[in-house]
Amino acid sequence: MVSPFIASSRRGDAWFCVGLVSSFPDITDSNSTSLSERRSCADQGLVSGCKVFHVPTTDSSQAHQIEDNLIFSAEGGLRDQVLIFKYKGKVHAINNQCPHSSYPLSEGIPFDIEDFGIVLSTGITCPKHGWSFDLFSGRADRANYKLGIWEVQLRPSSAVQAAVGNEKDEDDQEVWVRRKQRIG
């Protein structure tokens, strides 16, 4: 018997892999460069500072990476895109669409949210209107807009584990993301 109180599993909310941690350059300073700007990354040379994936709401197993110059022309527009980047050693995944101006946040600038020199959180600034969003709560610095935050998991890479044994290296872990689950 099906219970009306238990939500069925949604295929659009499943976990999917976006690459190894080492494939994301670590953005360590919040200077005035956008996330999509090319940066030095481990053994890969210059790569984009972020990755953008189109993730259909009906089936996340169909997710695919979008090249830098195709962000606006991808099917579904910005609505079904997730932006993944590493800022100061932590991997973040958020909606690529600014909830205020529908501009790609891959052009945004990450920064530390500070109070009297103490880092409280991390944020991103939309370059279109200068609005900022907290990367942990999604709250905007103005009005009542909320940025969509995705869940991130770091999992051991099966290929690396088989080759090296059981040694753990954080840069060789796989990054898995999914839409944040709604409770209730």
mmCIF file of C-alpha atoms in Angstrom:
data_model
loop_
_atom_site.group_PDB
_atom_site.id
_atom_site.type_symbol
_atom_site.label_atom_id
_atom_site.label_comp_id
_atom_site.label_asym_id
_atom_site.label_seq_id
_atom_site.Cartn_x
_atom_site.Cartn_y
_atom_site.Cartn_z
ATOM 1 C CA MET A 1 0.000 0.000 0.000
ATOM 2 C CA VAL A 2 1.296 3.458 -0.889
ATOM 3 C CA SER A 3 1.378 5.962 1.942
ATOM 4 C CA PRO A 4 0.215 9.485 1.013
ATOM 5 C CA PHE A 5 2.556 10.896 3.669
ATOM 6 C CA ILE A 6 5.801 9.620 2.153
ATOM 7 C CA ALA A 7 7.115 11.433 -0.889
ATOM 8 C CA SER A 8 8.151 9.238 -3.774
ATOM 9 C CA SER A 9 11.763 9.363 -4.909
ATOM 10 C CA ARG A 10 12.308 11.940 -7.632
ATOM 11 C CA ARG A 11 14.802 11.082 -10.376
ATOM 12 C CA GLY A 12 15.642 14.759 -10.779
ATOM 13 C CA ASP A 13 17.034 14.830 -7.249
ATOM 14 C CA ALA A 14 19.541 11.979 -7.629
ATOM 15 C CA TRP A 15 23.282 12.400 -7.026
ATOM 16 C CA PHE A 16 25.590 12.772 -10.035
ATOM 17 C CA CYS A 17 29.368 13.054 -10.367
ATOM 18 C CA VAL A 18 30.923 16.301 -11.671
ATOM 19 C CA GLY A 19 34.600 15.269 -11.603
ATOM 20 C CA LEU A 20 37.544 14.992 -9.240
ATOM 21 C CA VAL A 21 38.303 17.663 -6.645
ATOM 22 C CA SER A 22 41.656 18.147 -8.402
ATOM 23 C CA SER A 23 39.831 19.245 -11.589
ATOM 24 C CA PHE A 24 38.635 22.425 -9.833
ATOM 25 C CA PRO A 25 41.177 25.231 -9.303
ATOM 26 C CA ASP A 26 41.153 26.462 -5.700
ATOM 27 C CA ILE A 27 40.107 30.098 -5.742
ATOM 28 C CA THR A 28 41.900 31.470 -2.700
ATOM 29 C CA ASP A 29 41.517 35.205 -3.079
ATOM 30 C CA SER A 30 38.399 37.220 -3.722
ATOM 31 C CA ASN A 31 39.911 39.722 -6.096
ATOM 32 C CA SER A 32 37.792 41.216 -8.829
ATOM 33 C CA THR A 33 37.930 38.266 -11.251
ATOM 34 C CA SER A 34 34.870 36.215 -12.163
ATOM 35 C CA LEU A 35 34.546 32.515 -11.444
ATOM 36 C CA SER A 36 34.615 31.603 -15.130
ATOM 37 C CA GLU A 37 38.014 33.233 -15.665
ATOM 38 C CA ARG A 38 40.754 30.729 -16.517
ATOM 39 C CA ARG A 39 43.096 29.760 -13.671
ATOM 40 C CA SER A 40 45.994 27.432 -13.100
ATOM 41 C CA CYS A 41 44.883 24.002 -11.900
ATOM 42 C CA ALA A 42 47.227 21.234 -10.714
ATOM 43 C CA ASP A 43 48.532 19.306 -13.738
ATOM 44 C CA GLN A 44 45.853 20.581 -16.131
ATOM 45 C CA GLY A 45 47.254 24.013 -16.993
ATOM 46 C CA LEU A 46 44.735 26.829 -17.361
ATOM 47 C CA VAL A 47 41.085 25.832 -16.847
ATOM 48 C CA SER A 48 37.877 27.682 -16.066
ATOM 49 C CA GLY A 49 37.491 28.461 -12.351
ATOM 50 C CA CYS A 50 34.100 26.743 -12.318
ATOM 51 C CA LYS A 51 32.019 24.097 -14.075
ATOM 52 C CA VAL A 52 28.429 24.549 -15.209
ATOM 53 C CA PHE A 53 26.099 21.578 -15.789
ATOM 54 C CA HIS A 54 22.641 21.445 -17.331
ATOM 55 C CA VAL A 55 20.560 19.210 -15.042
ATOM 56 C CA PRO A 56 17.014 18.382 -16.212
ATOM 57 C CA THR A 57 14.527 18.585 -13.328
ATOM 58 C CA THR A 58 12.990 15.272 -14.391
ATOM 59 C CA ASP A 59 16.175 13.152 -14.492
ATOM 60 C CA SER A 60 19.553 14.250 -13.108
ATOM 61 C CA SER A 61 21.255 11.230 -14.695
ATOM 62 C CA GLN A 62 20.973 13.212 -17.960
ATOM 63 C CA ALA A 63 23.206 16.012 -16.580
ATOM 64 C CA HIS A 64 25.949 17.225 -18.902
ATOM 65 C CA GLN A 65 28.620 19.897 -18.693
ATOM 66 C CA ILE A 66 28.096 23.144 -20.612
ATOM 67 C CA GLU A 67 31.025 24.817 -22.310
ATOM 68 C CA ASP A 68 31.810 28.396 -21.253
ATOM 69 C CA ASN A 69 30.501 30.097 -24.378
ATOM 70 C CA LEU A 70 27.235 28.091 -24.503
ATOM 71 C CA ILE A 71 25.795 29.004 -21.083
ATOM 72 C CA PHE A 72 23.100 31.298 -22.521
ATOM 73 C CA SER A 73 22.176 29.073 -25.474
ATOM 74 C CA ALA A 74 21.877 25.748 -23.625
ATOM 75 C CA GLU A 75 18.462 24.096 -23.641
ATOM 76 C CA GLY A 76 16.365 25.233 -20.703
ATOM 77 C CA GLY A 77 18.411 28.435 -20.414
ATOM 78 C CA LEU A 78 19.895 29.235 -17.021
ATOM 79 C CA ARG A 79 16.978 27.692 -15.146
ATOM 80 C CA ASP A 80 18.270 24.122 -14.939
ATOM 81 C CA GLN A 81 21.967 24.923 -14.567
ATOM 82 C CA VAL A 82 24.155 24.201 -11.540
ATOM 83 C CA LEU A 83 27.419 26.058 -10.922
ATOM 84 C CA ILE A 84 30.220 24.163 -9.136
ATOM 85 C CA PHE A 85 33.466 25.736 -7.914
ATOM 86 C CA LYS A 86 36.076 25.440 -5.167
ATOM 87 C CA TYR A 87 36.661 28.507 -2.974
ATOM 88 C CA LYS A 88 39.311 28.368 -0.240
ATOM 89 C CA GLY A 89 39.350 24.562 -0.210
ATOM 90 C CA LYS A 90 35.560 24.019 -0.039
ATOM 91 C CA VAL A 91 33.503 22.877 -3.023
ATOM 92 C CA HIS A 92 30.245 24.803 -3.536
ATOM 93 C CA ALA A 93 27.285 24.025 -5.812
ATOM 94 C CA ILE A 94 24.579 26.625 -6.470
ATOM 95 C CA ASN A 95 22.042 27.539 -9.127
ATOM 96 C CA ASN A 96 23.806 29.355 -11.941
ATOM 97 C CA GLN A 97 20.882 31.777 -12.279
ATOM 98 C CA CYS A 98 20.779 34.890 -10.082
ATOM 99 C CA PRO A 99 17.323 34.800 -8.431
ATOM 100 C CA HIS A 100 17.045 38.589 -8.754
ATOM 101 C CA SER A 101 18.223 39.336 -12.291
ATOM 102 C CA SER A 102 18.436 35.919 -14.046
ATOM 103 C CA TYR A 103 22.096 36.549 -14.859
ATOM 104 C CA PRO A 104 24.686 33.699 -14.851
ATOM 105 C CA LEU A 105 26.482 33.592 -11.500
ATOM 106 C CA SER A 106 29.411 31.885 -13.254
ATOM 107 C CA GLU A 107 30.407 35.486 -14.014
ATOM 108 C CA GLY A 108 30.099 36.338 -10.306
ATOM 109 C CA ILE A 109 32.819 36.979 -7.751
ATOM 110 C CA PRO A 110 33.146 34.908 -4.545
ATOM 111 C CA PHE A 111 34.047 36.653 -1.291
ATOM 112 C CA ASP A 112 34.257 36.146 2.476
ATOM 113 C CA ILE A 113 31.419 37.512 4.612
ATOM 114 C CA GLU A 114 33.211 39.125 7.538
ATOM 115 C CA ASP A 115 32.360 40.968 10.725
ATOM 116 C CA PHE A 116 35.213 42.852 12.401
ATOM 117 C CA GLY A 117 37.765 40.730 10.521
ATOM 118 C CA ILE A 118 36.202 37.385 11.494
ATOM 119 C CA VAL A 119 35.051 35.256 8.546
ATOM 120 C CA LEU A 120 31.439 34.235 9.193
ATOM 121 C CA SER A 121 30.483 32.750 5.842
ATOM 122 C CA THR A 122 31.124 32.871 2.110
ATOM 123 C CA GLY A 123 29.154 34.719 -0.542
ATOM 124 C CA ILE A 124 28.953 35.438 -4.246
ATOM 125 C CA THR A 125 28.232 38.757 -5.943
ATOM 126 C CA CYS A 126 26.152 38.921 -9.128
ATOM 127 C CA PRO A 127 27.965 41.209 -11.585
ATOM 128 C CA LYS A 128 24.776 42.514 -13.203
ATOM 129 C CA HIS A 129 23.352 44.479 -10.249
ATOM 130 C CA GLY A 130 25.895 43.843 -7.481
ATOM 131 C CA TRP A 131 23.576 41.824 -5.253
ATOM 132 C CA SER A 132 25.245 39.255 -2.990
ATOM 133 C CA PHE A 133 24.100 35.856 -1.779
ATOM 134 C CA ASP A 134 25.299 33.704 1.127
ATOM 135 C CA LEU A 135 26.585 30.345 -0.210
ATOM 136 C CA PHE A 136 25.380 28.388 2.825
ATOM 137 C CA SER A 137 21.888 29.805 3.411
ATOM 138 C CA GLY A 138 21.176 31.261 -0.052
ATOM 139 C CA ARG A 139 19.900 34.517 1.479
ATOM 140 C CA ALA A 140 20.341 37.762 -0.439
ATOM 141 C CA ASP A 141 21.861 40.888 1.055
ATOM 142 C CA ARG A 142 18.765 42.823 -0.079
ATOM 143 C CA ALA A 143 15.084 41.967 -0.286
ATOM 144 C CA ASN A 144 13.755 38.440 0.116
ATOM 145 C CA TYR A 145 15.433 36.605 -2.773
ATOM 146 C CA LYS A 146 16.942 33.180 -2.132
ATOM 147 C CA LEU A 147 19.657 31.437 -4.161
ATOM 148 C CA GLY A 148 19.227 27.707 -4.768
ATOM 149 C CA ILE A 149 21.928 25.763 -2.881
ATOM 150 C CA TRP A 150 22.845 22.213 -3.949
ATOM 151 C CA GLU A 151 24.179 19.437 -1.717
ATOM 152 C CA VAL A 152 27.819 18.416 -2.231
ATOM 153 C CA GLN A 153 29.507 15.158 -1.241
ATOM 154 C CA LEU A 154 33.146 14.159 -1.634
ATOM 155 C CA ARG A 155 33.473 10.426 -2.241
ATOM 156 C CA PRO A 156 36.557 8.265 -2.673
ATOM 157 C CA SER A 157 37.429 7.743 -6.313
ATOM 158 C CA SER A 158 37.198 4.066 -7.208
ATOM 159 C CA ALA A 159 39.814 4.352 -9.998
ATOM 160 C CA VAL A 160 42.349 6.131 -7.800
ATOM 161 C CA GLN A 161 41.667 3.807 -4.860
ATOM 162 C CA ALA A 162 42.358 0.726 -6.972
ATOM 163 C CA ALA A 163 45.594 2.162 -8.349
ATOM 164 C CA VAL A 164 47.070 3.510 -5.111
ATOM 165 C CA GLY A 165 45.624 1.193 -2.525
ATOM 166 C CA ASN A 166 43.746 2.682 0.398
ATOM 167 C CA GLU A 167 45.679 5.952 0.730
ATOM 168 C CA LYS A 168 43.340 8.932 0.947
ATOM 169 C CA ASP A 169 44.090 12.149 -0.893
ATOM 170 C CA GLU A 170 41.405 14.836 -0.744
ATOM 171 C CA ASP A 171 42.246 16.138 -4.236
ATOM 172 C CA ASP A 172 41.565 12.704 -5.762
ATOM 173 C CA GLN A 173 38.055 12.415 -4.356
ATOM 174 C CA GLU A 174 35.035 12.580 -6.639
ATOM 175 C CA VAL A 175 32.647 15.516 -6.291
ATOM 176 C CA TRP A 176 28.970 14.480 -6.294
ATOM 177 C CA VAL A 177 26.081 16.970 -6.245
ATOM 178 C CA ARG A 178 22.284 16.907 -6.102
ATOM 179 C CA ARG A 179 19.430 19.335 -5.597
ATOM 180 C CA LYS A 180 18.896 20.164 -1.943
ATOM 181 C CA GLN A 181 16.154 17.957 -0.564
ATOM 182 C CA ARG A 182 12.995 19.581 0.716
ATOM 183 C CA ILE A 183 11.929 18.457 4.148
ATOM 184 C CA GLY A 184 8.261 17.940 4.746
#
